[in-house]
């Protein structure tokens, strides 16, 4: 088995701003695994929020050079995270020649289109562009400032769309019940990770009319038990689960505990977005627009049209 890994940088179509900062490019690690004449490619996004760097992830990948392993073995060789994700997804492609089509995917999957943090006017304009392009699901990034004003601006431009909110752990300074009560009339379908991971026990005391979704608080199936009573949904991201293999296990555990499934992504190319499609095919909410936010996707990348990922 031969493994190669390279850092690839994609320029974004516009600045991407969340509560933790702003970016104008997406830097990813693309990994190729060659075995017995077959080749698989995976992609990951090392995340500082989870204690990862490109150097640390590259070191994990290089530690397996010359080792013969499969997806089952890999679960014991590396911990969940970006490195295992890239290798796991490369192995899925290598071991399953028709991946991901062999999962009987639908003709199209509706994906959220992400509006990043800016002034209410700028967020309204970005929403208007998405709606003009046919989007029906809008994901709004927020911090603790101008929550209602920003959401109202988005809703005005998207009166008929499904609108979901991603606070990225930024609402710790807010009165969460009052904030939810204030924005509920805007018909918000879901709120993602309002409080920091590790500080979200307060959610057990909240009866929210809007479903709450765990993101930073949920990495693997082992986290599910601690989410009960706080969240009604989990956001499955392959860079957190350590690949599609771990994602299936998280999906199973979450469903067993009555939670709904969302699938999300980091910024990246269609290599990363395709790997999440088997989970997306049965998810309530899908946020796999990462490849639509970069300027130059890979050749033969996914097709985004009318707010959907066209698969046939």
GROMACS .gro file of C-alpha atoms in nm:
model
  312
    1UNK     CA    1   0.000   0.000   0.000
    2UNK     CA    2   0.135   0.343  -0.095
    3UNK     CA    3   0.004   0.668   0.054
    4UNK     CA    4   0.065   1.020  -0.075
    5UNK     CA    5  -0.071   1.340   0.078
    6UNK     CA    6  -0.068   1.696  -0.054
    7UNK     CA    7  -0.196   2.029   0.073
    8UNK     CA    8  -0.430   2.198  -0.175
    9UNK     CA    9  -0.557   2.554  -0.149
   10UNK     CA   10  -0.888   2.668  -0.301
   11UNK     CA   11  -0.985   3.032  -0.328
   12UNK     CA   12  -1.337   3.107  -0.207
   13UNK     CA   13  -1.593   3.289  -0.416
   14UNK     CA   14  -1.646   3.531  -0.128
   15UNK     CA   15  -1.526   3.572   0.230
   16UNK     CA   16  -1.664   3.302   0.459
   17UNK     CA   17  -1.725   3.430   0.811
   18UNK     CA   18  -1.843   3.240   1.117
   19UNK     CA   19  -1.831   3.326   1.488
   20UNK     CA   20  -1.467   3.211   1.515
   21UNK     CA   21  -1.327   3.411   1.224
   22UNK     CA   22  -1.321   3.483   0.851
   23UNK     CA   23  -1.152   3.310   0.557
   24UNK     CA   24  -1.097   3.383   0.189
   25UNK     CA   25  -0.950   3.043   0.100
   26UNK     CA   26  -0.996   2.680   0.190
   27UNK     CA   27  -0.686   2.475   0.260
   28UNK     CA   28  -0.735   2.098   0.255
   29UNK     CA   29  -0.528   1.782   0.260
   30UNK     CA   30  -0.586   1.541  -0.027
   31UNK     CA   31  -0.473   1.183   0.027
   32UNK     CA   32  -0.422   0.912  -0.234
   33UNK     CA   33  -0.403   0.544  -0.142
   34UNK     CA   34  -0.275   0.293  -0.400
   35UNK     CA   35  -0.313  -0.080  -0.347
   36UNK     CA   36  -0.297  -0.371  -0.593
   37UNK     CA   37  -0.336  -0.138  -0.887
   38UNK     CA   38  -0.642   0.040  -0.748
   39UNK     CA   39  -0.647   0.403  -0.637
   40UNK     CA   40  -0.866   0.589  -0.389
   41UNK     CA   41  -0.865   0.960  -0.301
   42UNK     CA   42  -0.984   1.121   0.020
   43UNK     CA   43  -0.986   1.476   0.148
   44UNK     CA   44  -0.985   1.628   0.495
   45UNK     CA   45  -0.974   1.969   0.662
   46UNK     CA   46  -0.758   1.979   0.977
   47UNK     CA   47  -0.932   2.199   1.233
   48UNK     CA   48  -0.759   2.397   1.503
   49UNK     CA   49  -1.081   2.397   1.706
   50UNK     CA   50  -1.028   2.024   1.752
   51UNK     CA   51  -0.655   2.047   1.823
   52UNK     CA   52  -0.549   1.960   1.470
   53UNK     CA   53  -0.294   2.118   1.236
   54UNK     CA   54  -0.177   2.021   0.890
   55UNK     CA   55   0.152   1.905   1.041
   56UNK     CA   56  -0.015   1.685   1.303
   57UNK     CA   57  -0.255   1.531   1.051
   58UNK     CA   58   0.024   1.473   0.798
   59UNK     CA   59   0.228   1.304   1.070
   60UNK     CA   60  -0.060   1.067   1.149
   61UNK     CA   61  -0.100   0.978   0.782
   62UNK     CA   62   0.272   0.929   0.724
   63UNK     CA   63   0.293   0.700   1.028
   64UNK     CA   64   0.092   0.443   0.830
   65UNK     CA   65   0.313   0.452   0.519
   66UNK     CA   66   0.404   0.096   0.429
   67UNK     CA   67   0.136  -0.050   0.655
   68UNK     CA   68  -0.128  -0.276   0.502
   69UNK     CA   69  -0.470  -0.193   0.645
   70UNK     CA   70  -0.838  -0.184   0.554
   71UNK     CA   71  -1.127   0.026   0.687
   72UNK     CA   72  -1.187  -0.202   0.984
   73UNK     CA   73  -0.820  -0.203   1.083
   74UNK     CA   74  -0.792   0.172   1.040
   75UNK     CA   75  -1.046   0.226   1.319
   76UNK     CA   76  -0.783   0.094   1.562
   77UNK     CA   77  -0.479   0.259   1.404
   78UNK     CA   78  -0.589   0.623   1.424
   79UNK     CA   79  -0.830   0.819   1.645
   80UNK     CA   80  -1.137   0.990   1.497
   81UNK     CA   81  -1.044   1.307   1.312
   82UNK     CA   82  -0.923   1.451   0.985
   83UNK     CA   83  -0.638   1.206   0.917
   84UNK     CA   84  -0.854   0.898   0.959
   85UNK     CA   85  -1.128   1.060   0.753
   86UNK     CA   86  -0.908   1.113   0.448
   87UNK     CA   87  -0.774   0.759   0.463
   88UNK     CA   88  -1.112   0.599   0.533
   89UNK     CA   89  -1.278   0.779   0.243
   90UNK     CA   90  -0.989   0.688   0.012
   91UNK     CA   91  -1.035   0.323   0.111
   92UNK     CA   92  -1.410   0.336   0.045
   93UNK     CA   93  -1.335   0.459  -0.306
   94UNK     CA   94  -1.058   0.203  -0.352
   95UNK     CA   95  -1.256  -0.093  -0.219
   96UNK     CA   96  -1.594   0.003  -0.371
   97UNK     CA   97  -1.545   0.080  -0.743
   98UNK     CA   98  -1.894   0.231  -0.778
   99UNK     CA   99  -1.867   0.445  -0.463
  100UNK     CA  100  -2.084   0.631  -0.377
  101UNK     CA  101  -2.336   0.532  -0.648
  102UNK     CA  102  -2.360   0.181  -0.501
  103UNK     CA  103  -2.557   0.332  -0.212
  104UNK     CA  104  -2.854   0.385  -0.443
  105UNK     CA  105  -2.851   0.763  -0.418
  106UNK     CA  106  -3.153   0.969  -0.526
  107UNK     CA  107  -3.151   1.178  -0.841
  108UNK     CA  108  -3.083   1.493  -0.639
  109UNK     CA  109  -3.025   1.599  -0.280
  110UNK     CA  110  -3.133   1.939  -0.150
  111UNK     CA  111  -2.843   2.111   0.023
  112UNK     CA  112  -2.826   2.418   0.241
  113UNK     CA  113  -2.656   2.721   0.094
  114UNK     CA  114  -2.459   2.908   0.359
  115UNK     CA  115  -2.491   3.278   0.437
  116UNK     CA  116  -2.188   3.388   0.637
  117UNK     CA  117  -2.178   3.662   0.900
  118UNK     CA  118  -2.185   4.017   0.769
  119UNK     CA  119  -2.411   4.319   0.804
  120UNK     CA  120  -2.785   4.246   0.777
  121UNK     CA  121  -2.784   4.417   0.438
  122UNK     CA  122  -2.496   4.206   0.307
  123UNK     CA  123  -2.653   3.888   0.438
  124UNK     CA  124  -2.978   3.981   0.270
  125UNK     CA  125  -2.793   4.029  -0.059
  126UNK     CA  126  -2.618   3.691  -0.035
  127UNK     CA  127  -2.954   3.529   0.044
  128UNK     CA  128  -3.113   3.703  -0.254
  129UNK     CA  129  -2.847   3.558  -0.483
  130UNK     CA  130  -2.907   3.206  -0.353
  131UNK     CA  131  -3.285   3.236  -0.386
  132UNK     CA  132  -3.245   3.367  -0.741
  133UNK     CA  133  -3.041   3.055  -0.816
  134UNK     CA  134  -3.322   2.834  -0.687
  135UNK     CA  135  -3.208   2.760  -0.331
  136UNK     CA  136  -3.480   2.637  -0.095
  137UNK     CA  137  -3.268   2.573   0.217
  138UNK     CA  138  -3.063   2.856   0.370
  139UNK     CA  139  -2.811   2.812   0.651
  140UNK     CA  140  -2.735   3.132   0.841
  141UNK     CA  141  -2.409   3.171   1.030
  142UNK     CA  142  -2.447   3.390   1.339
  143UNK     CA  143  -2.254   3.514   1.641
  144UNK     CA  144  -2.411   3.684   1.944
  145UNK     CA  145  -2.466   4.019   1.772
  146UNK     CA  146  -2.774   4.133   1.579
  147UNK     CA  147  -2.926   3.786   1.590
  148UNK     CA  148  -3.282   3.892   1.515
  149UNK     CA  149  -3.185   4.167   1.271
  150UNK     CA  150  -2.969   3.937   1.062
  151UNK     CA  151  -3.226   3.660   1.058
  152UNK     CA  152  -3.505   3.901   0.972
  153UNK     CA  153  -3.299   4.032   0.678
  154UNK     CA  154  -3.250   3.677   0.551
  155UNK     CA  155  -3.613   3.580   0.601
  156UNK     CA  156  -3.732   3.888   0.412
  157UNK     CA  157  -3.536   3.773   0.106
  158UNK     CA  158  -3.633   3.409   0.150
  159UNK     CA  159  -3.997   3.407   0.264
  160UNK     CA  160  -4.063   3.052   0.146
  161UNK     CA  161  -3.727   2.886   0.212
  162UNK     CA  162  -3.634   2.662   0.502
  163UNK     CA  163  -3.399   2.865   0.723
  164UNK     CA  164  -3.161   2.705   0.971
  165UNK     CA  165  -2.918   2.876   1.209
  166UNK     CA  166  -2.560   2.790   1.301
  167UNK     CA  167  -2.427   2.976   1.606
  168UNK     CA  168  -2.096   2.787   1.622
  169UNK     CA  169  -2.096   2.793   2.005
  170UNK     CA  170  -2.129   3.174   2.017
  171UNK     CA  171  -2.445   3.230   2.223
  172UNK     CA  172  -2.296   3.181   2.568
  173UNK     CA  173  -2.351   3.547   2.655
  174UNK     CA  174  -2.716   3.543   2.549
  175UNK     CA  175  -3.031   3.445   2.733
  176UNK     CA  176  -3.097   3.136   2.523
  177UNK     CA  177  -3.471   3.092   2.601
  178UNK     CA  178  -3.539   3.460   2.528
  179UNK     CA  179  -3.331   3.452   2.210
  180UNK     CA  180  -3.517   3.148   2.083
  181UNK     CA  181  -3.852   3.303   2.174
  182UNK     CA  182  -3.755   3.620   1.989
  183UNK     CA  183  -3.657   3.447   1.663
  184UNK     CA  184  -3.926   3.175   1.665
  185UNK     CA  185  -4.178   3.392   1.470
  186UNK     CA  186  -3.928   3.396   1.182
  187UNK     CA  187  -4.004   3.026   1.130
  188UNK     CA  188  -3.655   2.893   1.198
  189UNK     CA  189  -3.632   2.518   1.135
  190UNK     CA  190  -3.325   2.439   1.347
  191UNK     CA  191  -3.057   2.597   1.567
  192UNK     CA  192  -2.712   2.443   1.559
  193UNK     CA  193  -2.476   2.443   1.860
  194UNK     CA  194  -2.585   2.759   2.046
  195UNK     CA  195  -2.352   2.698   2.344
  196UNK     CA  196  -1.990   2.585   2.362
  197UNK     CA  197  -1.927   2.213   2.373
  198UNK     CA  198  -1.879   2.117   2.736
  199UNK     CA  199  -2.097   2.406   2.851
  200UNK     CA  200  -2.426   2.291   2.703
  201UNK     CA  201  -2.575   2.116   3.006
  202UNK     CA  202  -2.795   2.425   3.041
  203UNK     CA  203  -2.986   2.308   2.733
  204UNK     CA  204  -3.148   2.033   2.942
  205UNK     CA  205  -3.346   2.305   3.118
  206UNK     CA  206  -3.475   2.459   2.796
  207UNK     CA  207  -3.795   2.360   2.622
  208UNK     CA  208  -3.722   2.495   2.277
  209UNK     CA  209  -3.992   2.522   2.010
  210UNK     CA  210  -3.706   2.509   1.760
  211UNK     CA  211  -3.509   2.181   1.734
  212UNK     CA  212  -3.149   2.205   1.855
  213UNK     CA  213  -2.866   2.031   1.671
  214UNK     CA  214  -2.530   1.922   1.814
  215UNK     CA  215  -2.221   1.993   1.607
  216UNK     CA  216  -1.909   2.069   1.810
  217UNK     CA  217  -2.060   1.861   2.093
  218UNK     CA  218  -2.093   1.553   1.873
  219UNK     CA  219  -1.798   1.384   1.704
  220UNK     CA  220  -1.858   1.011   1.725
  221UNK     CA  221  -2.114   0.755   1.838
  222UNK     CA  222  -1.956   0.766   2.185
  223UNK     CA  223  -2.089   1.122   2.231
  224UNK     CA  224  -2.455   1.041   2.175
  225UNK     CA  225  -2.544   0.939   2.530
  226UNK     CA  226  -2.430   1.278   2.660
  227UNK     CA  227  -2.650   1.460   2.407
  228UNK     CA  228  -2.981   1.311   2.522
  229UNK     CA  229  -3.207   1.577   2.671
  230UNK     CA  230  -3.004   1.859   2.516
  231UNK     CA  231  -3.038   1.811   2.142
  232UNK     CA  232  -3.291   1.663   1.902
  233UNK     CA  233  -3.052   1.635   1.607
  234UNK     CA  234  -2.684   1.565   1.537
  235UNK     CA  235  -2.469   1.710   1.261
  236UNK     CA  236  -2.254   1.432   1.120
  237UNK     CA  237  -1.928   1.552   0.965
  238UNK     CA  238  -1.676   1.302   0.837
  239UNK     CA  239  -1.383   1.509   0.961
  240UNK     CA  240  -1.520   1.461   1.313
  241UNK     CA  241  -1.620   1.093   1.289
  242UNK     CA  242  -1.294   0.997   1.121
  243UNK     CA  243  -1.456   0.895   0.795
  244UNK     CA  244  -1.769   0.741   0.651
  245UNK     CA  245  -1.722   0.419   0.847
  246UNK     CA  246  -1.747   0.609   1.176
  247UNK     CA  247  -2.026   0.824   1.036
  248UNK     CA  248  -2.247   0.520   0.979
  249UNK     CA  249  -2.194   0.416   1.341
  250UNK     CA  250  -2.285   0.765   1.467
  251UNK     CA  251  -2.594   0.767   1.247
  252UNK     CA  252  -2.706   0.431   1.386
  253UNK     CA  253  -2.653   0.532   1.749
  254UNK     CA  254  -2.828   0.868   1.704
  255UNK     CA  255  -3.132   0.710   1.539
  256UNK     CA  256  -3.155   0.448   1.813
  257UNK     CA  257  -3.185   0.736   2.060
  258UNK     CA  258  -3.456   0.915   1.865
  259UNK     CA  259  -3.239   1.188   1.716
  260UNK     CA  260  -3.269   1.324   1.366
  261UNK     CA  261  -2.976   1.333   1.128
  262UNK     CA  262  -2.807   1.627   0.960
  263UNK     CA  263  -2.494   1.587   0.751
  264UNK     CA  264  -2.249   1.874   0.727
  265UNK     CA  265  -1.907   1.956   0.590
  266UNK     CA  266  -1.599   2.171   0.617
  267UNK     CA  267  -1.495   2.390   0.326
  268UNK     CA  268  -1.350   2.172   0.053
  269UNK     CA  269  -1.386   2.018  -0.289
  270UNK     CA  270  -1.627   1.765  -0.433
  271UNK     CA  271  -1.396   1.488  -0.311
  272UNK     CA  272  -1.505   1.561   0.045
  273UNK     CA  273  -1.869   1.634  -0.042
  274UNK     CA  274  -1.915   1.307  -0.236
  275UNK     CA  275  -1.790   1.105   0.059
  276UNK     CA  276  -2.080   1.233   0.269
  277UNK     CA  277  -2.353   1.148   0.019
  278UNK     CA  278  -2.441   0.803   0.162
  279UNK     CA  279  -2.535   0.972   0.491
  280UNK     CA  280  -2.697   1.268   0.316
  281UNK     CA  281  -2.930   1.039   0.121
  282UNK     CA  282  -3.129   0.967   0.439
  283UNK     CA  283  -3.072   1.285   0.641
  284UNK     CA  284  -3.339   1.537   0.739
  285UNK     CA  285  -3.104   1.825   0.664
  286UNK     CA  286  -2.803   1.834   0.434
  287UNK     CA  287  -2.529   2.096   0.433
  288UNK     CA  288  -2.281   1.986   0.168
  289UNK     CA  289  -2.232   2.314  -0.015
  290UNK     CA  290  -1.856   2.334   0.054
  291UNK     CA  291  -1.762   2.270  -0.308
  292UNK     CA  292  -2.011   2.534  -0.426
  293UNK     CA  293  -1.828   2.798  -0.221
  294UNK     CA  294  -1.487   2.753  -0.387
  295UNK     CA  295  -1.384   2.905  -0.719
  296UNK     CA  296  -1.224   2.606  -0.892
  297UNK     CA  297  -1.358   2.269  -0.791
  298UNK     CA  298  -1.201   1.944  -0.909
  299UNK     CA  299  -1.259   1.821  -1.263
  300UNK     CA  300  -1.588   1.630  -1.286
  301UNK     CA  301  -1.697   1.768  -0.951
  302UNK     CA  302  -2.050   1.768  -0.817
  303UNK     CA  303  -2.317   1.969  -0.999
  304UNK     CA  304  -2.501   2.228  -0.789
  305UNK     CA  305  -2.820   2.363  -0.942
  306UNK     CA  306  -3.145   2.502  -0.806
  307UNK     CA  307  -3.028   2.451  -0.448
  308UNK     CA  308  -2.962   2.082  -0.507
  309UNK     CA  309  -2.676   1.846  -0.573
  310UNK     CA  310  -2.769   1.682  -0.903
  311UNK     CA  311  -2.660   1.317  -0.901
  312UNK     CA  312  -2.806   1.180  -1.224
   0.00000   0.00000   0.00000
